[in-house]
XYZ file of C-alpha atoms in Angstrom:
574
model
C -60.434 42.262 -141.494
C -58.401 45.300 -140.694
C -60.708 48.087 -139.554
C -61.440 51.109 -141.830
C -61.857 54.420 -140.879
C -62.300 56.282 -144.081
C -62.721 55.808 -147.857
C -60.857 57.909 -150.600
C -63.579 57.783 -153.277
C -64.832 58.933 -156.846
C -66.827 57.515 -159.774
C -64.635 56.407 -162.857
C -65.572 59.031 -165.664
C -65.799 56.220 -168.024
C -67.798 53.438 -166.340
C -69.463 55.528 -163.631
C -68.376 52.744 -161.129
C -67.586 53.901 -157.497
C -64.166 53.224 -156.498
C -62.908 53.278 -152.913
C -59.608 53.209 -151.606
C -59.738 52.611 -147.575
C -57.818 54.525 -144.839
C -57.010 51.459 -142.526
C -55.988 51.116 -138.742
C -52.849 49.555 -140.395
C -51.757 52.336 -142.730
C -52.732 55.172 -139.857
C -50.300 53.367 -137.827
C -47.711 53.204 -140.523
C -48.198 56.791 -140.305
C -47.690 57.332 -137.003
C -44.362 55.619 -137.578
C -43.589 58.621 -139.786
C -44.716 61.136 -137.300
C -42.429 59.554 -134.819
C -39.578 60.092 -137.561
C -40.737 63.716 -138.195
C -40.743 64.672 -134.345
C -37.109 63.929 -134.183
C -35.981 66.505 -136.863
C -36.698 69.983 -136.089
C -36.880 70.806 -139.821
C -40.320 69.337 -140.247
C -41.758 71.585 -137.459
C -40.823 74.714 -139.422
C -44.051 74.792 -141.374
C -47.273 73.212 -141.047
C -48.254 71.020 -144.150
C -50.053 67.649 -144.701
C -48.233 64.294 -145.066
C -49.261 60.872 -146.721
C -48.465 57.517 -147.053
C -49.643 54.695 -149.507
C -49.348 50.997 -148.905
C -48.994 49.699 -152.203
C -48.298 46.255 -153.929
C -45.306 45.665 -156.232
C -46.003 43.421 -159.424
C -43.990 40.506 -157.825
C -46.777 40.806 -154.874
C -44.600 42.600 -152.264
C -46.118 45.188 -150.110
C -44.232 48.528 -149.987
C -45.013 52.074 -148.258
C -44.172 55.468 -150.428
C -44.590 58.841 -148.730
C -45.217 62.018 -149.859
C -45.679 65.673 -148.647
C -47.709 68.411 -149.936
C -46.414 71.532 -151.796
C -42.714 72.133 -151.006
C -40.721 70.624 -148.192
C -38.652 73.735 -146.626
C -38.620 75.268 -149.965
C -37.629 72.077 -152.470
C -40.066 70.091 -154.478
C -37.970 67.184 -154.782
C -36.406 65.475 -151.654
C -35.071 61.683 -151.382
C -37.063 59.269 -150.174
C -40.353 61.197 -150.941
C -42.599 60.871 -154.001
C -41.638 63.339 -156.340
C -43.925 66.213 -157.964
C -46.416 65.356 -160.520
C -44.406 65.833 -164.058
C -44.914 69.538 -165.297
C -43.399 71.778 -162.523
C -39.945 71.470 -164.823
C -41.694 72.831 -167.565
C -42.638 76.079 -165.665
C -39.605 75.804 -163.249
C -37.927 78.778 -164.744
C -41.214 80.900 -164.541
C -41.958 79.679 -161.187
C -38.676 81.082 -159.871
C -39.101 84.526 -161.435
C -42.726 84.791 -160.306
C -41.724 83.440 -156.699
C -39.042 86.363 -156.746
C -41.357 88.723 -157.874
C -44.024 87.733 -155.419
C -41.240 88.401 -152.485
C -39.988 91.653 -153.639
C -44.134 92.659 -153.448
C -44.216 91.290 -150.229
C -41.526 93.300 -148.835
C -42.601 96.454 -150.454
C -46.159 95.795 -148.873
C -44.383 95.588 -145.386
C -41.990 98.637 -145.880
C -45.524 100.318 -146.878
C -47.091 99.205 -143.841
C -44.365 99.900 -141.533
C -44.115 103.660 -143.310
C -42.614 106.038 -140.087
C -44.848 108.425 -141.200
C -47.579 106.337 -139.741
C -46.447 106.387 -136.407
C -45.576 110.071 -136.736
C -49.234 110.849 -137.621
C -50.770 108.846 -134.645
C -48.466 110.531 -132.114
C -49.338 114.009 -133.807
C -52.912 113.121 -134.126
C -53.000 112.211 -130.485
C -51.161 115.373 -129.426
C -53.403 117.687 -130.994
C -56.725 115.963 -129.847
C -55.581 116.573 -126.213
C -54.664 119.939 -127.048
C -58.154 120.619 -128.539
C -59.803 118.581 -125.583
C -57.981 120.894 -123.050
C -58.852 124.270 -124.857
C -62.596 123.055 -125.334
C -62.620 122.528 -121.658
C -61.259 125.979 -120.849
C -63.643 127.644 -123.077
C -66.636 125.822 -121.749
C -65.429 127.098 -118.374
C -65.200 130.711 -119.972
C -68.243 130.646 -121.730
C -70.191 129.422 -118.481
C -68.553 132.337 -116.412
C -69.581 135.142 -119.417
C -73.210 133.764 -119.280
C -73.306 134.423 -115.395
C -71.863 137.533 -115.944
C -74.297 138.728 -118.643
C -77.143 137.851 -116.092
C -75.622 140.265 -113.578
C -74.918 142.778 -115.730
C -78.510 142.709 -117.013
C -79.963 143.232 -113.749
C -77.005 145.682 -112.361
C -76.565 147.923 -115.557
C -78.551 149.850 -118.170
C -77.991 152.199 -121.354
C -74.689 152.225 -123.260
C -72.643 151.191 -119.967
C -74.656 147.738 -120.474
C -73.851 147.714 -124.251
C -70.103 148.230 -123.857
C -69.843 145.674 -120.883
C -71.828 143.261 -123.273
C -69.632 143.932 -126.246
C -66.521 143.145 -124.267
C -68.055 139.596 -123.343
C -69.192 138.796 -127.009
C -65.368 139.940 -127.857
C -64.210 137.606 -125.787
C -66.380 134.572 -127.043
C -64.993 135.491 -130.867
C -61.387 135.335 -129.387
C -61.843 131.817 -128.246
C -63.454 130.828 -131.617
C -60.505 132.354 -133.101
C -58.112 130.539 -131.100
C -59.722 127.136 -131.623
C -59.974 127.598 -135.382
C -56.107 128.671 -135.334
C -55.312 125.261 -133.644
C -57.425 123.410 -136.007
C -55.439 125.047 -139.314
C -52.211 124.257 -137.316
C -53.335 120.587 -137.007
C -54.506 120.299 -140.564
C -51.154 122.012 -141.998
C -49.030 119.493 -139.696
C -51.003 116.240 -140.522
C -52.328 116.761 -143.764
C -49.209 116.151 -145.875
C -48.528 112.915 -143.685
C -52.404 112.023 -144.265
C -51.571 112.171 -148.093
C -48.386 110.163 -147.813
C -50.255 107.365 -145.770
C -53.396 107.517 -148.493
C -50.912 107.116 -151.091
C -49.285 104.176 -149.365
C -52.636 102.572 -148.963
C -53.408 102.923 -152.383
C -50.257 101.322 -153.475
C -50.470 98.639 -151.015
C -53.634 97.700 -152.748
C -52.380 97.806 -156.006
C -49.341 95.523 -155.065
C -51.886 93.087 -153.472
C -54.071 93.090 -157.023
C -50.516 92.527 -158.712
C -49.489 89.761 -156.298
C -52.933 87.920 -156.985
C -52.430 88.251 -160.567
C -49.085 87.207 -160.786
C -50.305 84.053 -158.798
C -53.050 83.313 -160.613
C -51.163 83.528 -164.097
C -48.410 80.918 -162.311
C -51.136 78.536 -161.097
C -52.712 78.784 -164.650
C -49.515 77.986 -166.202
C -48.885 75.155 -164.069
C -52.159 73.584 -164.220
C -51.837 73.634 -168.105
C -48.446 71.803 -167.575
C -49.097 69.281 -164.592
C -50.386 66.146 -166.326
C -51.932 62.996 -164.278
C -51.880 59.497 -165.027
C -54.638 56.949 -163.491
C -54.390 53.000 -163.525
C -55.783 52.673 -167.001
C -52.619 54.726 -168.262
C -54.587 57.477 -169.349
C -52.667 61.234 -168.866
C -54.944 64.243 -168.649
C -53.570 67.745 -167.432
C -55.126 69.359 -164.315
C -56.623 72.033 -166.407
C -58.525 69.345 -168.797
C -59.587 67.597 -165.244
C -61.058 70.728 -164.161
C -61.835 73.173 -166.726
C -64.321 75.220 -164.523
C -61.241 76.358 -162.527
C -58.900 75.139 -159.849
C -58.048 76.070 -156.621
C -54.550 77.574 -155.657
C -52.473 74.446 -154.790
C -54.213 71.525 -156.829
C -52.093 68.872 -157.779
C -49.653 69.702 -154.963
C -51.745 67.912 -152.488
C -50.361 64.230 -151.002
C -52.849 61.858 -152.379
C -52.654 63.217 -156.149
C -49.013 62.865 -155.585
C -48.918 59.088 -154.380
C -51.763 57.528 -156.902
C -50.242 59.291 -159.663
C -46.484 57.934 -158.791
C -48.317 54.635 -158.100
C -49.907 54.472 -161.394
C -47.001 55.385 -163.109
C -44.697 52.933 -161.459
C -47.392 49.830 -161.734
C -47.834 49.933 -158.173
C -51.572 48.608 -156.911
C -52.905 50.600 -154.129
C -53.985 49.010 -151.004
C -54.710 51.740 -148.205
C -53.776 55.532 -148.160
C -53.655 58.255 -145.028
C -53.001 61.870 -144.534
C -52.185 63.740 -141.817
C -51.347 67.294 -140.508
C -47.731 67.791 -139.231
C -45.973 71.240 -137.970
C -47.334 74.541 -137.051
C -51.217 74.629 -136.893
C -53.282 76.376 -139.525
C -56.721 77.069 -139.508
C -58.490 73.806 -138.181
C -55.473 71.680 -139.128
C -53.745 70.021 -135.937
C -50.562 68.098 -135.646
C -51.130 64.426 -135.286
C -54.168 64.255 -136.775
C -55.497 62.414 -139.614
C -57.702 64.057 -142.418
C -59.836 63.379 -145.573
C -59.329 64.489 -149.260
C -60.052 67.972 -149.255
C -63.290 68.908 -150.958
C -61.909 71.724 -153.402
C -58.467 70.086 -154.516
C -58.436 66.493 -154.269
C -62.147 65.131 -153.960
C -62.697 66.250 -157.751
C -59.463 64.459 -158.675
C -60.551 61.147 -157.051
C -62.606 59.765 -159.786
C -59.788 59.873 -162.200
C -56.935 58.987 -160.174
C -58.527 55.698 -158.957
C -59.914 54.657 -162.475
C -58.341 51.189 -163.436
C -57.434 50.198 -159.858
C -58.706 46.803 -158.854
C -58.321 45.683 -155.546
C -58.105 42.497 -154.011
C -59.600 41.493 -150.452
C -57.528 43.486 -148.027
C -54.404 40.996 -146.799
C -51.337 42.968 -145.654
C -48.230 40.685 -145.544
C -45.109 42.389 -145.317
C -45.190 46.426 -146.082
C -41.646 47.898 -146.174
C -40.539 51.263 -146.873
C -40.147 52.150 -150.738
C -37.492 54.696 -151.435
C -39.270 56.989 -154.232
C -35.865 58.651 -155.693
C -32.206 57.025 -155.258
C -31.199 56.560 -151.837
C -32.836 54.969 -148.760
C -36.092 55.521 -147.345
C -36.202 58.977 -144.833
C -37.984 56.738 -142.137
C -35.962 53.871 -142.055
C -39.159 51.564 -141.792
C -39.075 47.756 -140.727
C -40.821 45.028 -141.912
C -44.159 44.136 -140.474
C -44.925 41.037 -138.755
C -46.319 38.290 -141.225
C -49.777 37.402 -140.943
C -53.094 39.109 -141.278
C -52.714 42.091 -138.761
C -55.945 42.772 -137.043
C -54.903 46.371 -135.347
C -52.330 48.947 -135.390
C -51.323 47.551 -131.983
C -49.370 44.740 -133.713
C -47.308 47.686 -135.610
C -43.545 47.731 -134.815
C -43.898 51.540 -134.278
C -44.251 53.179 -131.291
C -47.627 55.667 -131.135
C -45.136 58.312 -130.315
C -46.225 61.022 -127.767
C -49.180 62.234 -129.754
C -51.493 59.920 -127.401
C -54.542 60.347 -129.924
C -57.207 57.809 -129.297
C -58.269 55.105 -131.833
C -61.998 56.247 -131.273
C -64.102 56.143 -134.734
C -67.172 58.328 -134.832
C -68.909 56.032 -137.407
C -68.804 53.240 -134.780
C -70.578 55.669 -132.022
C -74.218 55.298 -131.265
C -75.315 58.854 -130.303
C -78.622 57.465 -128.884
C -76.899 56.305 -126.250
C -75.670 59.439 -125.035
C -79.480 61.383 -125.010
C -79.506 62.434 -121.063
C -82.805 64.030 -121.484
C -85.594 64.540 -123.735
C -89.313 65.720 -124.458
C -91.486 66.789 -126.947
C -89.724 70.372 -127.206
C -85.831 69.583 -126.674
C -83.115 67.097 -126.700
C -79.665 66.932 -124.468
C -77.084 65.125 -125.606
C -73.891 64.254 -123.899
C -71.657 64.716 -127.174
C -68.526 63.029 -126.967
C -64.996 64.367 -127.877
C -64.275 64.531 -131.584
C -67.525 64.633 -133.020
C -68.933 68.090 -134.635
C -72.091 69.501 -133.157
C -73.484 70.442 -136.597
C -72.444 69.273 -140.116
C -69.550 71.597 -141.632
C -69.615 72.953 -145.028
C -67.950 69.890 -146.991
C -69.120 66.416 -147.862
C -66.707 64.691 -145.515
C -67.433 66.846 -142.199
C -71.274 66.190 -142.556
C -71.131 63.696 -139.420
C -72.174 65.238 -136.324
C -74.483 65.044 -133.590
C -77.436 66.996 -135.404
C -76.833 64.650 -138.595
C -77.247 61.850 -136.421
C -80.172 62.558 -134.485
C -81.838 63.568 -137.893
C -81.238 60.320 -139.281
C -82.346 58.575 -135.848
C -85.300 60.274 -135.089
C -89.097 60.584 -136.980
C -89.160 64.334 -136.582
C -85.497 64.576 -137.280
C -85.687 67.141 -139.791
C -87.261 69.816 -137.428
C -84.339 69.637 -135.239
C -82.476 72.935 -134.467
C -79.001 73.546 -132.944
C -79.520 75.965 -129.824
C -75.734 76.174 -129.302
C -72.440 74.781 -130.135
C -69.265 72.884 -128.543
C -66.012 72.455 -130.133
C -65.476 69.281 -131.762
C -62.858 68.252 -129.543
C -64.714 69.333 -126.278
C -67.440 66.927 -124.863
C -70.462 67.351 -122.799
C -74.124 68.296 -122.701
C -75.397 69.943 -126.081
C -78.865 71.248 -126.527
C -81.090 70.463 -129.424
C -84.536 72.303 -129.675
C -87.284 70.147 -131.652
C -89.163 73.117 -132.877
C -88.857 76.771 -133.879
C -90.690 78.379 -130.879
C -88.397 76.503 -128.358
C -85.591 77.229 -130.273
C -86.461 80.665 -130.272
C -86.874 81.185 -126.440
C -83.559 79.149 -125.643
C -81.504 81.203 -128.051
C -82.881 84.178 -126.237
C -81.741 82.945 -123.038
C -78.132 82.074 -124.382
C -78.062 85.875 -126.371
C -79.049 87.441 -122.761
C -76.740 85.274 -120.698
C -79.304 83.786 -118.680
C -77.901 80.343 -119.281
C -75.582 78.842 -116.487
C -72.886 76.639 -117.708
C -70.076 74.735 -115.929
C -67.004 73.193 -117.489
C -64.527 70.988 -116.305
C -61.057 70.757 -117.540
C -57.666 69.689 -116.680
C -54.559 71.717 -117.177
C -51.390 70.499 -118.379
C -49.621 72.170 -115.301
C -50.082 74.157 -112.147
C -52.112 77.303 -111.620
C -51.121 80.187 -109.314
C -54.306 81.317 -108.531
C -57.225 79.083 -106.744
C -60.203 81.176 -107.802
C -60.707 84.308 -109.870
C -62.498 86.143 -113.134
C -60.874 86.042 -116.555
C -61.964 89.220 -118.715
C -60.126 88.941 -121.903
C -60.528 90.427 -125.399
C -60.819 87.760 -128.035
C -60.525 88.184 -131.921
C -60.510 85.712 -134.589
C -57.889 86.340 -137.305
C -59.514 85.562 -140.426
C -56.140 84.315 -141.865
C -55.822 81.839 -138.945
C -59.184 80.516 -138.461
C -60.548 78.873 -136.356
C -57.593 80.070 -133.786
C -58.534 83.324 -131.479
C -56.312 85.452 -129.916
C -56.238 88.278 -127.427
C -56.639 91.673 -129.244
C -56.988 94.927 -127.400
C -58.242 96.999 -130.448
C -60.491 94.348 -132.278
C -61.284 91.724 -129.537
C -64.586 91.154 -128.009
C -65.430 91.116 -124.000
C -65.008 87.504 -122.750
C -65.469 86.598 -119.376
C -65.121 83.636 -117.157
C -65.118 82.476 -113.830
C -62.559 80.058 -112.614
C -62.232 77.628 -109.355
C -59.534 74.815 -108.973
C -61.047 71.950 -107.828
C -58.260 69.566 -107.425
C -54.175 69.529 -107.870
C -53.067 66.213 -109.176
C -49.086 65.763 -109.823
C -48.175 68.014 -112.250
C -51.816 68.724 -113.237
C -54.814 71.119 -112.265
C -58.573 70.234 -112.292
C -60.363 73.469 -113.054
C -64.187 74.524 -112.833
C -64.927 77.068 -115.271
C -68.014 79.189 -115.508
C -68.213 81.302 -118.644
C -70.003 84.519 -118.519
C -70.028 85.203 -122.265
C -69.907 82.678 -125.482
C -66.900 83.346 -127.348
C -65.314 81.011 -129.729
C -62.799 79.079 -127.583
C -63.347 81.247 -124.922
C -62.248 78.675 -122.179
C -59.306 77.627 -124.233
C -57.627 80.992 -124.774
C -58.583 81.742 -120.986
C -56.732 78.870 -119.877
C -53.734 79.207 -122.053
C -53.512 83.393 -121.550
C -55.707 83.728 -119.185
C -53.990 81.205 -116.467
C -51.049 80.660 -118.470
C -51.361 76.822 -118.382
C -53.212 75.317 -121.354
C -55.983 72.487 -121.148
C -54.332 68.927 -121.625
C -54.718 67.867 -125.034
C -55.032 71.336 -126.730
C -52.546 71.098 -129.708
C -54.162 74.313 -131.121
C -53.062 76.538 -128.297
C -49.606 74.906 -127.578
C -50.127 71.531 -125.649
C -47.491 69.143 -126.335
C -48.001 66.705 -123.330
C -49.161 63.088 -123.865
C -53.074 63.360 -124.191
C -55.943 61.054 -125.715
C -58.261 63.928 -126.110
C -58.660 67.522 -125.235
C -59.602 67.581 -121.597
C -62.425 70.024 -121.398
C -65.798 68.811 -120.921
C -69.635 70.736 -120.456
C -70.550 69.222 -116.993
C -73.487 71.125 -116.041
C -76.232 73.636 -117.684
C -79.197 75.078 -116.378
C -81.968 77.080 -118.228
C -85.502 78.170 -118.082
C -87.690 75.406 -120.057
C -90.281 77.816 -121.930
C -93.044 74.981 -121.949
C -92.740 73.381 -118.621
C -92.217 76.989 -117.070
C -89.496 75.717 -114.774
C -86.030 75.944 -114.652
C -83.861 72.190 -115.694
C -80.513 71.563 -114.155
C -78.725 68.886 -116.429
C -75.580 67.099 -115.302
C -73.140 64.857 -117.396
C -70.439 62.921 -115.618
C -66.648 64.250 -116.631
C -65.275 61.241 -118.628
C -61.700 61.995 -117.672
């Protein structure tokens, strides 16, 4: 049997039967062959997107591979060697071109308004006036102090009309200072108000343009969804609008999985296995070379219909070869596989390439083997790389340390996570078994009373042997979970570091974080030290690595029930 790592699945709308299409080790190996091809052509690195491959059986019994990309590939929807878009796009092609041209014009107008010269002019002049007012305020404060001292002296040495006249002169000087300050403020307002009015008008226009852009995009999507028609293996056709009447997220129908399954259904090809992966620039949580499941918003709701009518025989791959999806040859020039029952992707004729990702499967991993400490109040787990700390938002991201422990333990539903580790990071993770313990441990984390030590291998040489990195980190909401250094919006993050070994071109480093920002150590390595952590593709590592080389090795904290400090350690696995 061929190893199965994931199922594309959905219930048939007619029969209610649960239909499944596997992602196997074989199809993942075929996908890696496509990755090798993509890596040799810089055109595929210009934009990040999902790619997919589908192993199919022809009516003759011969097995072939078809391939697809999500959305557009370098601005084109039809590319030789790739599955074409779902029918319907041509019906709105003219409207699409006109709308895209309008959207591009709106984008450029927004950029021009954001880069208005008056904005910089306003900032410069405003800063100058602020400085002048501060200098004047300091001078007036000194004069006021001197006048108060003079009033005290005059009151002690003068009387009568002479005292009255002297005090009147001091009051006049005070009024003169007030007049001078008001005059400078009026001058400031005279200069800045016209600029502010222009900026306010520009900001109002930007909001209007963004709303206009959103409206145009929604109108175009509605047209496309009404025109797009999907076919299943019963031969039934429905539009996207009919399939998802309650609303469709942007991009529905343009993903790899629907394109591949629709093409297979319309060409009488029986699906055997499918895989989707990300290639190109990282976006959000998408990383080049990683396999991903059907997206919860756009693809998963379509799966039941698309798989309907499909009947799978026991999985016996024989001789899959590339199937050109338009006239011409296959883009990847794949070779036939060995005949016989292929046990794993290691027998594929394609090299794995320079990605170096391992073949570890979370579903085969037993979390109870990695419990390094437990009592009636808390549990400490040596989390493996690749497993989430806690469940994600969507159905395909439910597998995690917390969910496995909850299924494993009798008191599982009482478990509460005290902190998190990145999915790619391994090491010690604390789980509380009751709310009181969770509260006390959480307070220690918030007050920075927990001592943590991480070990990492950096993909290069570090010039300093030890020191402190302090950078303001900000998570750009447009590129989650990517963190960047931002001196205006960023939050303070501090890490101590110590080089503990140098191994060829790599450097082994010990990190002690004093704050707990998202991706803190990964950014501090990439930006603060100028050398990315080995395997950290999100922050630019291109080296051959089978994982992110970051491990939470030690943790020390005060046990609120035992009234003592616990020091826990987990051996670094790399």
